[in-house]
mmCIF file with all atom_site columns, C-alpha atoms in Angstrom:
data_model
loop_
_atom_site.group_PDB
_atom_site.id
_atom_site.type_symbol
_atom_site.label_atom_id
_atom_site.label_alt_id
_atom_site.label_comp_id
_atom_site.label_asym_id
_atom_site.label_entity_id
_atom_site.label_seq_id
_atom_site.pdbx_PDB_ins_code
_atom_site.Cartn_x
_atom_site.Cartn_y
_atom_site.Cartn_z
_atom_site.occupancy
_atom_site.B_iso_or_equiv
_atom_site.pdbx_formal_charge
_atom_site.auth_seq_id
_atom_site.auth_comp_id
_atom_site.auth_asym_id
_atom_site.auth_atom_id
_atom_site.pdbx_PDB_model_num
ATOM 1   C CA . MET A 1 1   ? -4.510  55.016 -1.788  1.00 63.00 ? 1   MET A CA 1
ATOM 2   C CA . ASP A 1 2   ? -6.147  58.127 -3.295  1.00 80.00 ? 2   ASP A CA 1
ATOM 3   C CA . GLY A 1 3   ? -9.631  56.821 -2.544  1.00 85.00 ? 3   GLY A CA 1
ATOM 4   C CA . ILE A 1 4   ? -9.034  53.375 -4.041  1.00 91.00 ? 4   ILE A CA 1
ATOM 5   C CA . LYS A 1 5   ? -9.687  50.498 -1.648  1.00 93.00 ? 5   LYS A CA 1
ATOM 6   C CA . ILE A 1 6   ? -7.616  47.342 -2.064  1.00 94.00 ? 6   ILE A CA 1
ATOM 7   C CA . GLU A 1 7   ? -8.586  44.141 -0.253  1.00 95.00 ? 7   GLU A CA 1
ATOM 8   C CA . GLY A 1 8   ? -7.458  40.528 -0.241  1.00 95.00 ? 8   GLY A CA 1
ATOM 9   C CA . THR A 1 9   ? -4.745  38.304 1.113   1.00 96.00 ? 9   THR A CA 1
ATOM 10  C CA . LYS A 1 10  ? -1.244  38.193 -0.323  1.00 95.00 ? 10  LYS A CA 1
ATOM 11  C CA . THR A 1 11  ? 0.681   35.042 0.561   1.00 96.00 ? 11  THR A CA 1
ATOM 12  C CA . ARG A 1 12  ? 4.348   34.288 -0.057  1.00 96.00 ? 12  ARG A CA 1
ATOM 13  C CA . THR A 1 13  ? 5.914   30.887 0.459   1.00 97.00 ? 13  THR A CA 1
ATOM 14  C CA . SER A 1 14  ? 9.675   30.452 0.131   1.00 96.00 ? 14  SER A CA 1
ATOM 15  C CA . SER A 1 15  ? 12.056  27.538 0.317   1.00 95.00 ? 15  SER A CA 1
ATOM 16  C CA . PHE A 1 16  ? 15.838  27.402 0.326   1.00 90.00 ? 16  PHE A CA 1
ATOM 17  C CA . ASP A 1 17  ? 18.211  24.452 0.159   1.00 90.00 ? 17  ASP A CA 1
ATOM 18  C CA . GLU A 1 18  ? 21.388  25.380 2.033   1.00 86.00 ? 18  GLU A CA 1
ATOM 19  C CA . SER A 1 19  ? 23.336  22.488 0.528   1.00 88.00 ? 19  SER A CA 1
ATOM 20  C CA . THR A 1 20  ? 22.757  23.623 -3.083  1.00 85.00 ? 20  THR A CA 1
ATOM 21  C CA . GLY A 1 21  ? 21.940  27.300 -2.715  1.00 82.00 ? 21  GLY A CA 1
ATOM 22  C CA . ASN A 1 22  ? 18.785  26.751 -4.770  1.00 91.00 ? 22  ASN A CA 1
ATOM 23  C CA . GLY A 1 23  ? 15.489  28.272 -3.750  1.00 94.00 ? 23  GLY A CA 1
ATOM 24  C CA . SER A 1 24  ? 12.008  29.104 -4.824  1.00 95.00 ? 24  SER A CA 1
ATOM 25  C CA . SER A 1 25  ? 9.197   31.408 -3.869  1.00 96.00 ? 25  SER A CA 1
ATOM 26  C CA . THR A 1 26  ? 5.559   31.691 -4.799  1.00 97.00 ? 26  THR A CA 1
ATOM 27  C CA . THR A 1 27  ? 3.361   34.704 -4.211  1.00 96.00 ? 27  THR A CA 1
ATOM 28  C CA . SER A 1 28  ? -0.385  34.693 -4.659  1.00 96.00 ? 28  SER A CA 1
ATOM 29  C CA . VAL A 1 29  ? -3.355  36.961 -4.056  1.00 95.00 ? 29  VAL A CA 1
ATOM 30  C CA . SER A 1 30  ? -6.625  35.443 -2.901  1.00 92.00 ? 30  SER A CA 1
ATOM 31  C CA . ASN A 1 31  ? -9.971  37.204 -2.568  1.00 92.00 ? 31  ASN A CA 1
ATOM 32  C CA . GLY A 1 32  ? -8.466  40.248 -4.250  1.00 95.00 ? 32  GLY A CA 1
ATOM 33  C CA . LYS A 1 33  ? -10.866 43.140 -4.674  1.00 96.00 ? 33  LYS A CA 1
ATOM 34  C CA . ILE A 1 34  ? -10.240 46.698 -5.806  1.00 94.00 ? 34  ILE A CA 1
ATOM 35  C CA . THR A 1 35  ? -12.900 49.349 -5.292  1.00 94.00 ? 35  THR A CA 1
ATOM 36  C CA . LEU A 1 36  ? -12.284 52.348 -7.546  1.00 89.00 ? 36  LEU A CA 1
ATOM 37  C CA . THR A 1 37  ? -13.206 55.921 -6.630  1.00 91.00 ? 37  THR A CA 1
ATOM 38  C CA . ASP A 1 38  ? -16.349 55.759 -8.806  1.00 91.00 ? 38  ASP A CA 1
ATOM 39  C CA . GLY A 1 39  ? -17.555 52.680 -6.882  1.00 91.00 ? 39  GLY A CA 1
ATOM 40  C CA . THR A 1 40  ? -16.607 50.149 -9.575  1.00 91.00 ? 40  THR A CA 1
ATOM 41  C CA . VAL A 1 41  ? -15.503 46.868 -7.998  1.00 94.00 ? 41  VAL A CA 1
ATOM 42  C CA . ALA A 1 42  ? -12.841 44.812 -9.741  1.00 95.00 ? 42  ALA A CA 1
ATOM 43  C CA . THR A 1 43  ? -11.476 41.383 -8.911  1.00 96.00 ? 43  THR A CA 1
ATOM 44  C CA . TRP A 1 44  ? -7.719  40.960 -8.680  1.00 93.00 ? 44  TRP A CA 1
ATOM 45  C CA . THR A 1 45  ? -5.918  37.661 -9.090  1.00 95.00 ? 45  THR A CA 1
ATOM 46  C CA . SER A 1 46  ? -2.184  37.081 -9.091  1.00 95.00 ? 46  SER A CA 1
ATOM 47  C CA . GLU A 1 47  ? 0.204   34.123 -9.058  1.00 96.00 ? 47  GLU A CA 1
ATOM 48  C CA . ARG A 1 48  ? 3.985   34.526 -9.266  1.00 97.00 ? 48  ARG A CA 1
ATOM 49  C CA . SER A 1 49  ? 6.749   31.970 -8.951  1.00 97.00 ? 49  SER A CA 1
ATOM 50  C CA . ARG A 1 50  ? 10.534  32.388 -8.949  1.00 96.00 ? 50  ARG A CA 1
ATOM 51  C CA . VAL A 1 51  ? 13.019  29.546 -8.975  1.00 96.00 ? 51  VAL A CA 1
ATOM 52  C CA . SER A 1 52  ? 16.750  30.030 -8.411  1.00 93.00 ? 52  SER A CA 1
ATOM 53  C CA . ASP A 1 53  ? 18.933  27.251 -9.798  1.00 92.00 ? 53  ASP A CA 1
ATOM 54  C CA . LEU A 1 54  ? 22.577  27.956 -8.999  1.00 87.00 ? 54  LEU A CA 1
ATOM 55  C CA . ASP A 1 55  ? 23.750  24.831 -10.847 1.00 86.00 ? 55  ASP A CA 1
ATOM 56  C CA . ALA A 1 56  ? 22.215  26.200 -14.052 1.00 88.00 ? 56  ALA A CA 1
ATOM 57  C CA . GLY A 1 57  ? 23.024  29.783 -13.054 1.00 90.00 ? 57  GLY A CA 1
ATOM 58  C CA . THR A 1 58  ? 19.457  30.944 -13.643 1.00 92.00 ? 58  THR A CA 1
ATOM 59  C CA . VAL A 1 59  ? 16.501  32.591 -11.987 1.00 94.00 ? 59  VAL A CA 1
ATOM 60  C CA . THR A 1 60  ? 13.197  31.764 -13.695 1.00 96.00 ? 60  THR A CA 1
ATOM 61  C CA . THR A 1 61  ? 10.039  33.803 -13.134 1.00 96.00 ? 61  THR A CA 1
ATOM 62  C CA . ASP A 1 62  ? 6.466   33.051 -14.145 1.00 97.00 ? 62  ASP A CA 1
ATOM 63  C CA . VAL A 1 63  ? 3.635   35.556 -13.517 1.00 96.00 ? 63  VAL A CA 1
ATOM 64  C CA . ASN A 1 64  ? -0.090  35.543 -14.178 1.00 96.00 ? 64  ASN A CA 1
ATOM 65  C CA . ALA A 1 65  ? -2.122  38.488 -12.901 1.00 95.00 ? 65  ALA A CA 1
ATOM 66  C CA . SER A 1 66  ? -5.342  40.195 -13.875 1.00 95.00 ? 66  SER A CA 1
ATOM 67  C CA . VAL A 1 67  ? -7.823  42.848 -12.821 1.00 94.00 ? 67  VAL A CA 1
ATOM 68  C CA . VAL A 1 68  ? -11.369 42.393 -14.146 1.00 94.00 ? 68  VAL A CA 1
ATOM 69  C CA . ALA A 1 69  ? -14.287 44.812 -13.712 1.00 93.00 ? 69  ALA A CA 1
ATOM 70  C CA . ASN A 1 70  ? -17.801 44.299 -15.026 1.00 91.00 ? 70  ASN A CA 1
ATOM 71  C CA . GLY A 1 71  ? -16.637 41.259 -17.015 1.00 91.00 ? 71  GLY A CA 1
ATOM 72  C CA . THR A 1 72  ? -13.930 43.252 -18.821 1.00 91.00 ? 72  THR A CA 1
ATOM 73  C CA . THR A 1 73  ? -10.192 42.753 -18.275 1.00 91.00 ? 73  THR A CA 1
ATOM 74  C CA . ILE A 1 74  ? -8.762  46.185 -17.541 1.00 91.00 ? 74  ILE A CA 1
ATOM 75  C CA . TYR A 1 75  ? -5.276  44.878 -16.777 1.00 93.00 ? 75  TYR A CA 1
ATOM 76  C CA . SER A 1 76  ? -3.459  41.582 -17.186 1.00 95.00 ? 76  SER A CA 1
ATOM 77  C CA . HIS A 1 77  ? 0.176   40.583 -17.095 1.00 95.00 ? 77  HIS A CA 1
ATOM 78  C CA . ASN A 1 78  ? 1.117   37.020 -18.052 1.00 96.00 ? 78  ASN A CA 1
ATOM 79  C CA . THR A 1 79  ? 4.327   35.263 -18.939 1.00 97.00 ? 79  THR A CA 1
ATOM 80  C CA . THR A 1 80  ? 3.662   33.224 -22.045 1.00 96.00 ? 80  THR A CA 1
ATOM 81  C CA . THR A 1 81  ? 7.241   31.916 -21.916 1.00 96.00 ? 81  THR A CA 1
ATOM 82  C CA . PRO A 1 82  ? 8.943   32.016 -18.480 1.00 97.00 ? 82  PRO A CA 1
ATOM 83  C CA . LEU A 1 83  ? 11.406  34.866 -17.933 1.00 96.00 ? 83  LEU A CA 1
ATOM 84  C CA . VAL A 1 84  ? 14.972  33.645 -17.439 1.00 95.00 ? 84  VAL A CA 1
ATOM 85  C CA . GLU A 1 85  ? 17.783  35.647 -15.875 1.00 93.00 ? 85  GLU A CA 1
ATOM 86  C CA . LYS A 1 86  ? 21.319  34.295 -16.257 1.00 93.00 ? 86  LYS A CA 1
ATOM 87  C CA . LEU A 1 87  ? 23.461  35.083 -13.254 1.00 89.00 ? 87  LEU A CA 1
ATOM 88  C CA . ASN A 1 88  ? 26.715  34.941 -15.222 1.00 89.00 ? 88  ASN A CA 1
ATOM 89  C CA . CYS A 1 89  ? 25.601  37.614 -17.726 1.00 86.00 ? 89  CYS A CA 1
ATOM 90  C CA . GLY A 1 90  ? 26.591  40.421 -15.373 1.00 79.00 ? 90  GLY A CA 1
ATOM 91  C CA . LYS A 1 91  ? 23.392  42.365 -15.991 1.00 76.00 ? 91  LYS A CA 1
ATOM 92  C CA . PRO A 1 92  ? 20.125  42.315 -14.111 1.00 78.00 ? 92  PRO A CA 1
ATOM 93  C CA . GLY A 1 93  ? 16.946  41.338 -15.895 1.00 85.00 ? 93  GLY A CA 1
ATOM 94  C CA . PRO A 1 94  ? 15.743  38.625 -18.240 1.00 91.00 ? 94  PRO A CA 1
ATOM 95  C CA . VAL A 1 95  ? 17.696  37.394 -21.250 1.00 92.00 ? 95  VAL A CA 1
ATOM 96  C CA . SER A 1 96  ? 14.769  35.328 -22.543 1.00 94.00 ? 96  SER A CA 1
ATOM 97  C CA . GLY A 1 97  ? 11.054  34.943 -22.059 1.00 96.00 ? 97  GLY A CA 1
ATOM 98  C CA . VAL A 1 98  ? 7.879   36.584 -23.269 1.00 97.00 ? 98  VAL A CA 1
ATOM 99  C CA . VAL A 1 99  ? 5.369   38.704 -21.352 1.00 97.00 ? 99  VAL A CA 1
ATOM 100 C CA . ALA A 1 100 ? 1.903   39.555 -22.676 1.00 97.00 ? 100 ALA A CA 1
ATOM 101 C CA . SER A 1 101 ? 0.027   42.423 -21.044 1.00 96.00 ? 101 SER A CA 1
ATOM 102 C CA . VAL A 1 102 ? -3.319  44.081 -21.560 1.00 94.00 ? 102 VAL A CA 1
ATOM 103 C CA . TYR A 1 103 ? -3.977  47.566 -20.268 1.00 92.00 ? 103 TYR A CA 1
ATOM 104 C CA . ARG A 1 104 ? -7.497  48.769 -21.057 1.00 85.00 ? 104 ARG A CA 1
ATOM 105 C CA . THR A 1 105 ? -7.574  48.550 -24.876 1.00 89.00 ? 105 THR A CA 1
ATOM 106 C CA . ASN A 1 106 ? -3.818  48.099 -25.424 1.00 94.00 ? 106 ASN A CA 1
ATOM 107 C CA . ASN A 1 107 ? -2.273  44.686 -26.090 1.00 96.00 ? 107 ASN A CA 1
ATOM 108 C CA . ILE A 1 108 ? 1.451   44.628 -25.345 1.00 97.00 ? 108 ILE A CA 1
ATOM 109 C CA . THR A 1 109 ? 3.960   41.812 -25.832 1.00 97.00 ? 109 THR A CA 1
ATOM 110 C CA . ILE A 1 110 ? 7.605   41.978 -24.798 1.00 96.00 ? 110 ILE A CA 1
ATOM 111 C CA . ASP A 1 111 ? 10.077  39.336 -26.008 1.00 96.00 ? 111 ASP A CA 1
ATOM 112 C CA . PHE A 1 112 ? 13.321  39.437 -24.037 1.00 93.00 ? 112 PHE A CA 1
ATOM 113 C CA . GLY A 1 113 ? 15.376  37.474 -26.546 1.00 90.00 ? 113 GLY A CA 1
ATOM 114 C CA . ASN A 1 114 ? 17.036  34.140 -27.174 1.00 89.00 ? 114 ASN A CA 1
ATOM 115 C CA . GLY A 1 115 ? 18.918  33.725 -23.890 1.00 90.00 ? 115 GLY A CA 1
ATOM 116 C CA . SER A 1 116 ? 22.269  35.026 -25.094 1.00 89.00 ? 116 SER A CA 1
ATOM 117 C CA . CYS A 1 117 ? 24.132  37.277 -22.658 1.00 86.00 ? 117 CYS A CA 1
ATOM 118 C CA . ASN A 1 118 ? 25.261  39.378 -25.629 1.00 83.00 ? 118 ASN A CA 1
ATOM 119 C CA . ASN A 1 119 ? 21.708  40.108 -26.744 1.00 76.00 ? 119 ASN A CA 1
ATOM 120 C CA . ARG A 1 120 ? 20.750  43.572 -25.496 1.00 77.00 ? 120 ARG A CA 1
ATOM 121 C CA . SER A 1 121 ? 17.573  43.871 -27.593 1.00 87.00 ? 121 SER A CA 1
ATOM 122 C CA . VAL A 1 122 ? 13.957  43.393 -26.657 1.00 92.00 ? 122 VAL A CA 1
ATOM 123 C CA . THR A 1 123 ? 11.098  43.199 -29.119 1.00 95.00 ? 123 THR A CA 1
ATOM 124 C CA . ILE A 1 124 ? 8.015   45.162 -28.088 1.00 96.00 ? 124 ILE A CA 1
ATOM 125 C CA . THR A 1 125 ? 4.673   44.821 -29.841 1.00 97.00 ? 125 THR A CA 1
ATOM 126 C CA . VAL A 1 126 ? 1.889   47.277 -28.999 1.00 97.00 ? 126 VAL A CA 1
ATOM 127 C CA . ASN A 1 127 ? -1.463  46.697 -30.721 1.00 96.00 ? 127 ASN A CA 1
ATOM 128 C CA . GLY A 1 128 ? 0.246   44.861 -33.603 1.00 95.00 ? 128 GLY A CA 1
ATOM 129 C CA . VAL A 1 129 ? 3.047   47.397 -34.157 1.00 97.00 ? 129 VAL A CA 1
ATOM 130 C CA . THR A 1 130 ? 6.485   45.883 -33.420 1.00 97.00 ? 130 THR A CA 1
ATOM 131 C CA . THR A 1 131 ? 9.644   47.762 -32.487 1.00 96.00 ? 131 THR A CA 1
ATOM 132 C CA . THR A 1 132 ? 13.019  46.617 -31.230 1.00 93.00 ? 132 THR A CA 1
ATOM 133 C CA . ARG A 1 133 ? 14.785  48.441 -28.425 1.00 90.00 ? 133 ARG A CA 1
ATOM 134 C CA . THR A 1 134 ? 18.332  48.078 -27.208 1.00 85.00 ? 134 THR A CA 1
ATOM 135 C CA . ILE A 1 135 ? 18.668  47.932 -23.442 1.00 78.00 ? 135 ILE A CA 1
ATOM 136 C CA . GLY A 1 136 ? 21.221  50.313 -22.001 1.00 65.00 ? 136 GLY A CA 1
ATOM 137 C CA . GLU A 1 137 ? 21.181  52.821 -24.838 1.00 55.00 ? 137 GLU A CA 1
#
């Protein structure tokens, strides 16, 4: 990948209950290592879980991932409040949940709302500056 070497083991475990239609999956990275073109070696960790609950009509996702080089986090992506998709909303994507990311020196938080299907706004905070965006416009 353009001189970048990526190593490690990615594992996915899934389960599905045919009687309820509910399922879950977890994905993890172990022994993750990224060697950049300048020779810098970074460690990569990642854990992701998704749970489908057809009785509740939701898909819930939780993610925690990071890339650290020389003791400094150069990228992280973490759900501070699990992301919830409502299947009956008729639109893909979360209707609630909060994601916090770090990319180099930028701190980014995205709040997907209160869970209402009618809410089309997300609140984005980048380095302390907050804006609201309407999805689909």
